[in-house]
mmCIF file of C-alpha atoms and ligand atoms in Angstrom:
data_model
loop_
_atom_site.group_PDB
_atom_site.id
_atom_site.type_symbol
_atom_site.label_atom_id
_atom_site.label_comp_id
_atom_site.label_asym_id
_atom_site.label_seq_id
_atom_site.Cartn_x
_atom_site.Cartn_y
_atom_site.Cartn_z
ATOM 1 C CA MET A 133 -103.376 43.261 164.652
ATOM 2 C CA THR A 134 -103.026 39.493 164.820
ATOM 3 C CA LYS A 135 -105.372 37.363 162.784
ATOM 4 C CA ARG A 136 -107.113 35.868 165.814
ATOM 5 C CA MET A 137 -108.214 39.222 167.149
ATOM 6 C CA ILE A 138 -111.861 40.114 166.688
ATOM 7 C CA ASN A 139 -112.359 43.486 165.042
ATOM 8 C CA LEU A 140 -115.225 44.921 167.096
ATOM 9 C CA LEU A 141 -115.953 47.392 164.314
ATOM 10 C CA ASN A 142 -117.432 44.517 162.330
ATOM 11 C CA LEU A 143 -120.105 43.856 164.946
ATOM 12 C CA ASP A 144 -123.505 45.504 165.147
ATOM 13 C CA GLN A 145 -125.260 45.935 168.499
ATOM 14 C CA GLU A 146 -126.751 42.456 168.441
ATOM 15 C CA ASP A 147 -123.420 40.802 167.584
ATOM 16 C CA LEU A 148 -121.632 42.858 170.189
ATOM 17 C CA ALA A 149 -124.169 41.953 172.883
ATOM 18 C CA ALA A 150 -123.718 38.271 172.002
ATOM 19 C CA PHE A 151 -119.942 38.715 172.151
ATOM 20 C CA PHE A 152 -120.082 40.222 175.650
ATOM 21 C CA THR A 153 -122.379 37.443 176.805
ATOM 22 C CA THR A 154 -119.768 34.890 175.734
ATOM 23 C CA LEU A 155 -117.277 36.793 177.901
ATOM 24 C CA GLY A 156 -119.645 36.423 180.848
ATOM 25 C CA GLU A 157 -120.462 40.125 180.744
ATOM 26 C CA LYS A 158 -123.848 41.852 180.666
ATOM 27 C CA SER A 159 -125.135 42.558 177.167
ATOM 28 C CA PHE A 160 -125.468 46.316 177.910
ATOM 29 C CA ARG A 161 -121.674 46.509 177.586
ATOM 30 C CA ALA A 162 -122.440 46.562 173.861
ATOM 31 C CA THR A 163 -124.181 49.930 174.043
ATOM 32 C CA GLN A 164 -121.447 51.361 176.259
ATOM 33 C CA VAL A 165 -118.721 50.350 173.839
ATOM 34 C CA LEU A 166 -120.711 51.585 170.827
ATOM 35 C CA GLN A 167 -121.125 54.989 172.491
ATOM 36 C CA TRP A 168 -117.408 55.279 173.200
ATOM 37 C CA ILE A 169 -116.451 54.394 169.662
ATOM 38 C CA HIS A 170 -119.065 56.150 167.578
ATOM 39 C CA GLN A 171 -120.318 59.021 169.720
ATOM 40 C CA VAL A 172 -117.243 60.023 171.678
ATOM 41 C CA GLY A 173 -114.751 58.856 169.063
ATOM 42 C CA ILE A 174 -112.585 56.934 171.518
ATOM 43 C CA THR A 175 -110.843 53.793 170.308
ATOM 44 C CA ASP A 176 -108.471 53.148 173.201
ATOM 45 C CA PHE A 177 -110.169 50.551 175.416
ATOM 46 C CA ASP A 178 -108.255 51.869 178.409
ATOM 47 C CA LYS A 179 -110.158 55.152 178.177
ATOM 48 C CA MET A 180 -113.570 53.461 178.268
ATOM 49 C CA THR A 181 -113.919 54.274 181.929
ATOM 50 C CA ASN A 182 -117.315 52.726 182.623
ATOM 51 C CA LEU A 183 -115.919 49.265 181.826
ATOM 52 C CA SER A 184 -114.125 47.334 184.563
ATOM 53 C CA LYS A 185 -110.351 47.334 184.447
ATOM 54 C CA SER A 186 -110.281 43.573 183.837
ATOM 55 C CA LEU A 187 -112.704 43.851 180.904
ATOM 56 C CA ARG A 188 -110.676 46.673 179.396
ATOM 57 C CA GLN A 189 -107.549 44.525 179.626
ATOM 58 C CA ARG A 190 -109.317 41.579 178.065
ATOM 59 C CA LEU A 191 -110.596 43.693 175.170
ATOM 60 C CA GLN A 192 -107.111 45.002 174.613
ATOM 61 C CA LEU A 193 -105.692 41.491 174.440
ATOM 62 C CA GLU A 194 -108.382 39.749 172.456
ATOM 63 C CA THR A 195 -110.001 42.380 170.251
ATOM 64 C CA CYS A 196 -109.138 45.377 168.138
ATOM 65 C CA LEU A 197 -110.762 48.297 166.372
ATOM 66 C CA ALA A 198 -109.295 48.205 162.883
ATOM 67 C CA PHE A 199 -110.189 51.175 160.698
ATOM 68 C CA PRO A 200 -109.299 51.840 157.077
ATOM 69 C CA THR A 201 -106.206 54.071 156.877
ATOM 70 C CA LEU A 202 -106.726 57.605 155.658
ATOM 71 C CA VAL A 203 -103.955 58.198 153.130
ATOM 72 C CA ASN A 204 -105.038 61.245 151.191
ATOM 73 C CA GLN A 205 -107.433 64.151 151.544
ATOM 74 C CA GLN A 206 -108.459 66.522 148.767
ATOM 75 C CA ILE A 207 -110.700 69.544 149.211
ATOM 76 C CA SER A 208 -112.605 70.964 146.253
ATOM 77 C CA GLN A 209 -113.092 74.659 145.629
ATOM 78 C CA ASP A 210 -116.740 74.136 146.531
ATOM 79 C CA GLY A 211 -115.859 72.607 149.928
ATOM 80 C CA THR A 212 -116.373 68.974 148.930
ATOM 81 C CA TYR A 213 -113.893 66.585 150.588
ATOM 82 C CA LYS A 214 -112.574 63.420 149.023
ATOM 83 C CA TRP A 215 -110.604 60.889 151.047
ATOM 84 C CA LEU A 216 -108.580 57.988 149.759
ATOM 85 C CA LEU A 217 -108.651 55.135 152.258
ATOM 86 C CA GLN A 218 -106.319 52.183 152.250
ATOM 87 C CA LEU A 219 -107.618 48.729 153.074
ATOM 88 C CA ASP A 220 -105.681 45.472 153.069
ATOM 89 C CA ASN A 221 -103.511 44.287 150.158
ATOM 90 C CA ASN A 222 -103.050 47.728 148.680
ATOM 91 C CA ASN A 223 -106.714 48.178 147.883
ATOM 92 C CA TYR A 224 -107.993 51.723 148.131
ATOM 93 C CA ILE A 225 -111.524 53.124 148.236
ATOM 94 C CA GLU A 226 -112.855 56.668 148.144
ATOM 95 C CA THR A 227 -115.312 58.494 150.382
ATOM 96 C CA VAL A 228 -116.775 61.941 149.675
ATOM 97 C CA PHE A 229 -118.271 64.603 151.968
ATOM 98 C CA ILE A 230 -120.605 67.172 150.428
ATOM 99 C CA PRO A 231 -121.416 70.146 152.672
ATOM 100 C CA GLU A 232 -124.615 72.070 151.963
ATOM 101 C CA ASP A 233 -126.384 74.866 153.858
ATOM 102 C CA ASP A 234 -128.785 72.623 155.724
ATOM 103 C CA ARG A 235 -126.957 69.298 155.703
ATOM 104 C CA GLY A 236 -123.670 67.469 155.435
ATOM 105 C CA THR A 237 -123.852 64.394 153.232
ATOM 106 C CA LEU A 238 -121.319 61.592 153.266
ATOM 107 C CA CYS A 239 -121.115 59.422 150.168
ATOM 108 C CA ILE A 240 -119.639 56.054 151.099
ATOM 109 C CA SER A 241 -118.394 53.003 149.230
ATOM 110 C CA SER A 242 -119.686 49.475 149.737
ATOM 111 C CA GLN A 243 -117.289 47.412 147.619
ATOM 112 C CA ILE A 244 -113.729 47.518 146.312
ATOM 113 C CA GLY A 245 -114.573 48.276 142.693
ATOM 114 C CA CYS A 246 -117.823 47.128 141.148
ATOM 115 C CA ALA A 247 -118.824 44.186 138.995
ATOM 116 C CA LEU A 248 -121.847 45.742 137.334
ATOM 117 C CA GLU A 249 -119.984 47.526 134.539
ATOM 118 C CA CYS A 250 -122.454 50.334 133.920
ATOM 119 C CA SER A 251 -121.100 51.780 130.701
ATOM 120 C CA PHE A 252 -120.862 55.386 131.946
ATOM 121 C CA CYS A 253 -119.301 54.761 135.376
ATOM 122 C CA ALA A 254 -115.603 55.040 136.252
ATOM 123 C CA THR A 255 -115.860 52.557 139.130
ATOM 124 C CA GLY A 256 -117.272 49.925 136.785
ATOM 125 C CA LYS A 257 -114.217 50.303 134.551
ATOM 126 C CA GLN A 258 -111.925 49.408 137.462
ATOM 127 C CA GLY A 259 -113.139 45.856 137.915
ATOM 128 C CA PHE A 260 -114.177 44.231 141.161
ATOM 129 C CA ASN A 261 -112.103 42.865 144.019
ATOM 130 C CA ARG A 262 -114.310 42.156 147.038
ATOM 131 C CA ASN A 263 -117.079 43.313 149.332
ATOM 132 C CA LEU A 264 -116.242 45.733 152.118
ATOM 133 C CA THR A 265 -116.609 44.449 155.668
ATOM 134 C CA VAL A 266 -119.037 46.088 158.120
ATOM 135 C CA GLY A 267 -116.036 47.781 159.765
ATOM 136 C CA GLU A 268 -114.809 49.152 156.451
ATOM 137 C CA ILE A 269 -118.253 50.593 155.685
ATOM 138 C CA ILE A 270 -118.975 52.106 159.100
ATOM 139 C CA GLY A 271 -115.282 53.015 159.405
ATOM 140 C CA GLN A 272 -115.725 55.494 156.542
ATOM 141 C CA LEU A 273 -118.394 57.323 158.550
ATOM 142 C CA TRP A 274 -116.277 57.225 161.708
ATOM 143 C CA LEU A 275 -113.174 58.570 159.953
ATOM 144 C CA ALA A 276 -115.074 61.299 158.134
ATOM 145 C CA GLU A 277 -116.945 62.419 161.252
ATOM 146 C CA GLN A 278 -113.768 62.542 163.350
ATOM 147 C CA THR A 279 -111.765 64.336 160.649
ATOM 148 C CA LEU A 280 -114.432 66.970 160.094
ATOM 149 C CA ARG A 281 -114.938 67.514 163.829
ATOM 150 C CA GLN A 282 -111.218 68.167 164.159
ATOM 151 C CA GLU A 283 -111.542 70.774 161.417
ATOM 152 C CA GLU A 284 -114.531 72.208 163.318
ATOM 153 C CA ILE A 285 -116.944 71.575 160.495
ATOM 154 C CA PHE A 286 -120.388 71.035 161.962
ATOM 155 C CA CYS A 287 -123.834 70.666 160.491
ATOM 156 C CA GLN A 288 -126.170 73.625 161.022
ATOM 157 C CA THR A 289 -129.103 71.420 161.929
ATOM 158 C CA ASN A 290 -127.076 69.400 164.451
ATOM 159 C CA PRO A 291 -124.230 71.407 165.946
ATOM 160 C CA ASN A 292 -122.649 68.299 167.507
ATOM 161 C CA ARG A 293 -122.238 66.514 164.234
ATOM 162 C CA ALA A 294 -120.602 67.121 160.875
ATOM 163 C CA ILE A 295 -122.562 64.500 158.983
ATOM 164 C CA SER A 296 -126.350 64.532 158.865
ATOM 165 C CA ASN A 297 -126.960 62.265 155.879
ATOM 166 C CA VAL A 298 -125.320 59.195 154.398
ATOM 167 C CA VAL A 299 -125.738 57.972 150.838
ATOM 168 C CA LEU A 300 -124.387 54.627 149.671
ATOM 169 C CA MET A 301 -123.501 56.070 146.302
ATOM 170 C CA GLY A 302 -119.742 55.679 146.294
ATOM 171 C CA MET A 303 -117.867 52.750 144.824
ATOM 172 C CA GLY A 304 -119.718 49.473 144.487
ATOM 173 C CA GLU A 305 -123.217 48.055 144.461
ATOM 174 C CA PRO A 306 -124.551 48.115 148.037
ATOM 175 C CA LEU A 307 -127.212 45.466 147.520
ATOM 176 C CA ALA A 308 -124.613 43.022 146.201
ATOM 177 C CA ASN A 309 -122.993 43.286 149.658
ATOM 178 C CA PHE A 310 -126.303 42.894 151.395
ATOM 179 C CA ASN A 311 -125.553 41.564 154.876
ATOM 180 C CA ASN A 312 -122.645 43.885 155.603
ATOM 181 C CA VAL A 313 -124.484 46.914 154.251
ATOM 182 C CA VAL A 314 -127.567 46.160 156.364
ATOM 183 C CA LYS A 315 -125.451 45.823 159.528
ATOM 184 C CA ALA A 316 -123.595 49.053 158.788
ATOM 185 C CA VAL A 317 -126.878 50.886 158.092
ATOM 186 C CA LYS A 318 -128.237 49.639 161.414
ATOM 187 C CA LEU A 319 -125.177 51.091 163.157
ATOM 188 C CA MET A 320 -125.700 54.429 161.382
ATOM 189 C CA GLN A 321 -129.297 54.501 162.607
ATOM 190 C CA ASN A 322 -128.526 53.215 166.110
ATOM 191 C CA ASP A 323 -129.104 55.866 168.794
ATOM 192 C CA PHE A 324 -125.950 54.730 170.607
ATOM 193 C CA CYS A 325 -123.949 55.427 167.434
ATOM 194 C CA TYR A 326 -124.991 58.065 164.894
ATOM 195 C CA GLY A 327 -128.776 58.062 165.407
ATOM 196 C CA LEU A 328 -129.574 58.915 161.789
ATOM 197 C CA SER A 329 -133.249 58.580 160.903
ATOM 198 C CA TRP A 330 -134.214 56.208 158.082
ATOM 199 C CA ARG A 331 -134.850 59.180 155.822
ATOM 200 C CA ARG A 332 -131.248 60.292 156.166
ATOM 201 C CA VAL A 333 -129.690 57.061 154.954
ATOM 202 C CA THR A 334 -130.054 56.315 151.246
ATOM 203 C CA ILE A 335 -129.168 53.022 149.620
ATOM 204 C CA SER A 336 -128.640 53.373 145.892
ATOM 205 C CA THR A 337 -128.900 50.328 143.645
ATOM 206 C CA ALA A 338 -128.576 49.552 139.972
ATOM 207 C CA GLY A 339 -131.477 47.160 140.510
ATOM 208 C CA ILE A 340 -130.672 43.841 142.200
ATOM 209 C CA VAL A 341 -134.330 42.885 142.325
ATOM 210 C CA PRO A 342 -134.334 40.037 144.902
ATOM 211 C CA ALA A 343 -132.275 42.197 147.269
ATOM 212 C CA ILE A 344 -134.734 45.095 146.976
ATOM 213 C CA SER A 345 -137.492 42.776 148.099
ATOM 214 C CA ARG A 346 -135.375 41.515 151.014
ATOM 215 C CA LEU A 347 -134.251 44.968 152.077
ATOM 216 C CA LYS A 348 -137.617 46.041 153.398
ATOM 217 C CA THR A 349 -137.733 43.082 155.754
ATOM 218 C CA GLN A 350 -134.275 43.844 157.172
ATOM 219 C CA CYS A 351 -134.032 47.597 157.665
ATOM 220 C CA SER A 352 -135.625 50.945 156.829
ATOM 221 C CA ALA A 353 -133.805 53.273 154.491
ATOM 222 C CA ASN A 354 -134.441 55.555 151.562
ATOM 223 C CA LEU A 355 -134.176 53.635 148.339
ATOM 224 C CA ALA A 356 -132.646 55.148 145.208
ATOM 225 C CA ILE A 357 -132.777 53.291 141.919
ATOM 226 C CA SER A 358 -130.218 54.024 139.210
ATOM 227 C CA LEU A 359 -132.669 53.897 136.359
ATOM 228 C CA HIS A 360 -131.001 55.894 133.549
ATOM 229 C CA ALA A 361 -133.236 54.581 130.761
ATOM 230 C CA PRO A 362 -136.987 54.181 130.246
ATOM 231 C CA ASN A 363 -136.868 50.990 128.165
ATOM 232 C CA ASP A 364 -135.071 47.643 128.328
ATOM 233 C CA GLU A 365 -133.208 48.029 125.063
ATOM 234 C CA LEU A 366 -131.393 51.164 126.171
ATOM 235 C CA ARG A 367 -131.060 50.100 129.804
ATOM 236 C CA ASN A 368 -129.420 46.824 128.764
ATOM 237 C CA GLN A 369 -126.648 48.907 127.195
ATOM 238 C CA LEU A 370 -126.214 51.392 130.025
ATOM 239 C CA VAL A 371 -126.885 49.198 133.071
ATOM 240 C CA PRO A 372 -126.159 45.602 131.994
ATOM 241 C CA ILE A 373 -127.636 44.078 135.180
ATOM 242 C CA ASN A 374 -130.930 44.956 133.464
ATOM 243 C CA LYS A 375 -130.494 41.868 131.291
ATOM 244 C CA LYS A 376 -130.806 39.774 134.416
ATOM 245 C CA TYR A 377 -133.469 41.898 136.125
ATOM 246 C CA PRO A 378 -135.436 43.758 133.419
ATOM 247 C CA LEU A 379 -137.613 46.796 133.985
ATOM 248 C CA ASN A 380 -140.907 44.982 134.556
ATOM 249 C CA GLN A 381 -139.319 43.082 137.475
ATOM 250 C CA LEU A 382 -137.558 46.187 138.774
ATOM 251 C CA MET A 383 -140.710 48.310 138.710
ATOM 252 C CA ALA A 384 -142.700 45.544 140.432
ATOM 253 C CA ALA A 385 -140.055 45.437 143.203
ATOM 254 C CA CYS A 386 -140.297 49.242 143.556
ATOM 255 C CA ARG A 387 -144.083 49.140 143.788
ATOM 256 C CA ASP A 388 -143.778 46.470 146.419
ATOM 257 C CA TYR A 389 -141.141 48.480 148.349
ATOM 258 C CA VAL A 390 -143.412 51.493 148.754
ATOM 259 C CA ASN A 391 -146.581 49.488 149.201
ATOM 260 C CA HIS A 392 -148.596 50.229 152.357
ATOM 261 C CA ASP A 393 -146.120 52.885 153.466
ATOM 262 C CA ALA A 394 -147.474 56.342 152.796
ATOM 263 C CA ARG A 395 -144.196 57.956 153.915
ATOM 264 C CA CYS A 396 -142.145 56.112 151.375
ATOM 265 C CA ARG A 397 -141.059 57.533 148.042
ATOM 266 C CA ILE A 398 -138.407 56.146 145.745
ATOM 267 C CA THR A 399 -135.681 58.298 144.249
ATOM 268 C CA PHE A 400 -134.907 57.455 140.633
ATOM 269 C CA GLU A 401 -131.484 58.538 139.425
ATOM 270 C CA TYR A 402 -131.139 59.352 135.760
ATOM 271 C CA VAL A 403 -127.737 60.254 134.323
ATOM 272 C CA MET A 404 -128.093 62.757 131.481
ATOM 273 C CA LEU A 405 -126.128 61.481 128.476
ATOM 274 C CA LYS A 406 -126.116 63.673 125.410
ATOM 275 C CA GLU A 407 -128.332 62.292 122.639
ATOM 276 C CA VAL A 408 -128.415 58.885 124.307
ATOM 277 C CA ASN A 409 -131.249 59.077 126.867
ATOM 278 C CA ASP A 410 -132.083 62.784 127.065
ATOM 279 C CA THR A 411 -134.785 63.512 124.467
ATOM 280 C CA PRO A 412 -138.388 64.588 125.177
ATOM 281 C CA ALA A 413 -139.506 61.140 123.981
ATOM 282 C CA HIS A 414 -137.331 59.550 126.683
ATOM 283 C CA ALA A 415 -138.871 61.855 129.300
ATOM 284 C CA ARG A 416 -142.388 60.892 128.247
ATOM 285 C CA ALA A 417 -141.490 57.183 128.270
ATOM 286 C CA LEU A 418 -140.059 57.661 131.759
ATOM 287 C CA LEU A 419 -143.319 59.177 132.981
ATOM 288 C CA LYS A 420 -145.201 56.207 131.615
ATOM 289 C CA LEU A 421 -142.831 53.757 133.273
ATOM 290 C CA LEU A 422 -143.105 55.411 136.694
ATOM 291 C CA ARG A 423 -146.868 55.878 136.639
ATOM 292 C CA GLY A 424 -148.350 54.961 140.010
ATOM 293 C CA ILE A 425 -145.045 54.869 141.909
ATOM 294 C CA PRO A 426 -144.434 57.644 144.494
ATOM 295 C CA ALA A 427 -141.256 58.951 142.919
ATOM 296 C CA LYS A 428 -138.702 61.691 142.973
ATOM 297 C CA ILE A 429 -136.354 61.975 140.020
ATOM 298 C CA ASN A 430 -132.743 63.067 140.308
ATOM 299 C CA LEU A 431 -131.253 64.107 136.998
ATOM 300 C CA ILE A 432 -127.468 63.725 137.148
ATOM 301 C CA PRO A 433 -125.521 65.567 134.458
ATOM 302 C CA PHE A 434 -122.963 63.021 133.226
ATOM 303 C CA ASN A 435 -119.526 63.466 134.793
ATOM 304 C CA PRO A 436 -116.785 62.561 132.344
ATOM 305 C CA PHE A 437 -113.664 60.606 133.349
ATOM 306 C CA ALA A 438 -110.537 59.514 131.523
ATOM 307 C CA GLY A 439 -111.515 57.160 128.734
ATOM 308 C CA SER A 440 -115.276 57.788 128.890
ATOM 309 C CA THR A 441 -117.032 57.989 125.547
ATOM 310 C CA TYR A 442 -120.250 59.758 126.544
ATOM 311 C CA GLN A 443 -120.903 63.471 126.689
ATOM 312 C CA ARG A 444 -122.932 65.457 129.171
ATOM 313 C CA SER A 445 -126.372 66.591 127.939
ATOM 314 C CA THR A 446 -126.652 70.288 127.188
ATOM 315 C CA PRO A 447 -128.196 72.488 129.907
ATOM 316 C CA GLU A 448 -131.116 73.125 127.524
ATOM 317 C CA ALA A 449 -131.774 69.412 127.043
ATOM 318 C CA ILE A 450 -131.661 68.847 130.801
ATOM 319 C CA GLU A 451 -134.042 71.727 131.430
ATOM 320 C CA GLN A 452 -136.476 70.549 128.776
ATOM 321 C CA PHE A 453 -136.368 67.004 130.192
ATOM 322 C CA ARG A 454 -136.995 68.324 133.689
ATOM 323 C CA ASP A 455 -139.878 70.520 132.530
ATOM 324 C CA ILE A 456 -141.679 67.581 130.939
ATOM 325 C CA LEU A 457 -141.446 65.630 134.190
ATOM 326 C CA MET A 458 -142.406 68.578 136.382
ATOM 327 C CA GLN A 459 -145.406 69.393 134.185
ATOM 328 C CA ALA A 460 -146.645 65.902 134.967
ATOM 329 C CA ASP A 461 -146.260 66.716 138.682
ATOM 330 C CA VAL A 462 -143.257 64.475 139.254
ATOM 331 C CA LEU A 463 -140.780 66.142 141.590
ATOM 332 C CA THR A 464 -137.553 66.429 139.622
ATOM 333 C CA VAL A 465 -134.250 67.830 140.801
ATOM 334 C CA THR A 466 -131.163 68.361 138.702
ATOM 335 C CA ARG A 467 -128.255 67.294 140.881
ATOM 336 C CA LYS A 468 -125.602 69.944 141.278
ATOM 337 C CA THR A 469 -122.201 68.743 140.221
ATOM 338 C CA ARG A 470 -120.002 68.892 143.297
ATOM 339 C CA GLY A 471 -116.298 68.306 143.657
ATOM 340 C CA ASP A 472 -115.584 67.635 139.987
ATOM 341 C CA ASP A 473 -112.277 69.540 140.222
ATOM 342 C CA ILE A 474 -111.024 66.721 142.483
ATOM 343 C CA ASP A 475 -112.829 63.904 140.611
ATOM 344 C CA ALA A 476 -115.258 63.493 143.489
ATOM 345 C CA ALA A 477 -118.492 63.805 141.513
ATOM 346 C CA CYS A 478 -120.981 60.973 140.884
ATOM 347 C CA GLY A 479 -119.401 58.125 138.990
ATOM 348 C CA GLN A 480 -115.876 59.498 139.174
ATOM 349 C CA LEU A 481 -114.683 57.459 142.141
ATOM 350 C CA ALA A 482 -112.073 54.969 141.101
ATOM 351 C CA GLY A 483 -109.887 54.212 144.110
ATOM 352 C CA LYS A 484 -107.133 51.739 143.364
ATOM 353 C CA ILE A 485 -107.985 48.128 143.023
ATOM 354 C CA GLN A 486 -105.716 45.121 143.210
ATOM 355 C CA ASN A 487 -106.478 41.610 141.996
ATOM 356 C CA ARG A 488 -109.547 42.494 140.016
ATOM 357 C CA ARG A 489 -111.671 39.523 139.408
ATOM 358 C CA GLN A 490 -115.004 38.969 137.808
ATOM 359 C CA PRO A 491 -117.751 38.123 138.058
ATOM 360 C CA MET A 492 -119.285 38.395 141.481
ATOM 361 C CA ILE A 493 -122.021 36.366 143.035
ATOM 362 C CA PHE A 494 -125.397 37.927 143.639
ATOM 363 C CA ILE A 495 -127.410 36.767 146.622
HETATM 364 N N1 SAH B 703 -124.056 50.938 142.394
HETATM 365 C C1 SAH B 703 -124.981 51.864 142.949
HETATM 366 C C2 SAH B 703 -124.349 53.065 143.644
HETATM 367 C C3 SAH B 703 -123.153 53.719 143.009
HETATM 368 S S1 SAH B 703 -123.195 55.044 141.894
HETATM 369 C C4 SAH B 703 -125.938 52.332 141.908
HETATM 370 O O1 SAH B 703 -125.770 51.990 140.744
HETATM 371 O O2 SAH B 703 -126.907 52.999 142.254
HETATM 372 C C5 SAH B 703 -124.176 56.371 142.405
HETATM 373 C C6 SAH B 703 -124.876 57.027 141.210
HETATM 374 O O3 SAH B 703 -123.953 57.704 140.314
HETATM 375 C C7 SAH B 703 -125.620 56.003 140.372
HETATM 376 O O4 SAH B 703 -126.886 56.484 140.028
HETATM 377 C C8 SAH B 703 -124.746 55.908 139.156
HETATM 378 O O5 SAH B 703 -125.428 55.376 138.059
HETATM 379 C C9 SAH B 703 -124.306 57.350 138.980
HETATM 380 N N2 SAH B 703 -123.166 57.498 138.078
HETATM 381 C C10 SAH B 703 -122.225 56.583 137.777
HETATM 382 N N3 SAH B 703 -121.344 57.094 136.898
HETATM 383 C C11 SAH B 703 -121.709 58.369 136.634
HETATM 384 C C12 SAH B 703 -121.149 59.410 135.859
HETATM 385 N N4 SAH B 703 -120.040 59.244 135.173
HETATM 386 N N5 SAH B 703 -121.785 60.598 135.837
HETATM 387 C C13 SAH B 703 -122.908 60.774 136.583
HETATM 388 N N6 SAH B 703 -123.463 59.837 137.367
HETATM 389 C C14 SAH B 703 -122.872 58.637 137.404
#
């Protein structure tokens, strides 16, 4: 690809319609091209037969569809897939597919590395290089969907598709790459692309408060907050962005996010770290913190990685913690550890990152 070529994968429907207008074409060409790429899986402009021959030639000369390169695939004993994808300059990211009986969930990355340095996360230990482009975010979904279709893996609830749900829980902080993430989410939800409902796309954040407030005005998606601690003192240690956006601000943003929308409930993720945040007193403090917010809690047993200093809470401690929350009528699910034999579990994605630099700029 030459530098002057436009990568159409970076454009959402609106951008694409504007692009075709500049070519003197009708804006509905945008939906036709999106269908070819994302629904049919065709990337050769010459095969996009409802476009005129001259337009196809022009697209071939002036544009490209540049995807990340799939360089490695690992399959866990439990059926979880992990792909290593190469981007430019020898940067690599990871994408994970988690098949379940009633759904197929793709966990995608939003940045090369992460600048937030949560103390229990492998990605945070890798440093940060840059934000992913729209094409690199949506390209993960495209590559995964095409690869799984070739392997004839389809979702039970939608026999034409392998992937029914997307979670932005891979490498990086999605809300620190706001504009590109929003455009990619819109493509995921676009009926000419993947047609996923807002409930099936989850954006997980460590708590970039101004971006949470902006998100609601830009797109609809499930929001997950990586909470991990019920008080500022502990959260400052585990999730250092808390020093910038402490719990009172974060909880206010959550209240505001669900306000006036009866369908909306926030998922709070809580990594279970042995004797750090897993006592009954922590559970009770958590209940107090979340009072009044429509919430679901996901307890994530800590997944160790090379060099990590924490330990996973005991099954008894996790059960006791869960019981306290459930007795207070807060829906609480202990997340099953999937793909840990291939280092594909939560917080284990490391990729390979060149030119790490810190810090990053928040919107
Ligand atoms: N930056 C975003 C999304 C990435 S991580 C966020 O913080 O939400 C997805 C989830 O995995 C987060 O809740 C994160 O805190 C959690 N996580 C990170 N490292 C983990 C580990 N080693 N074990 C279990 N969960 C982990």
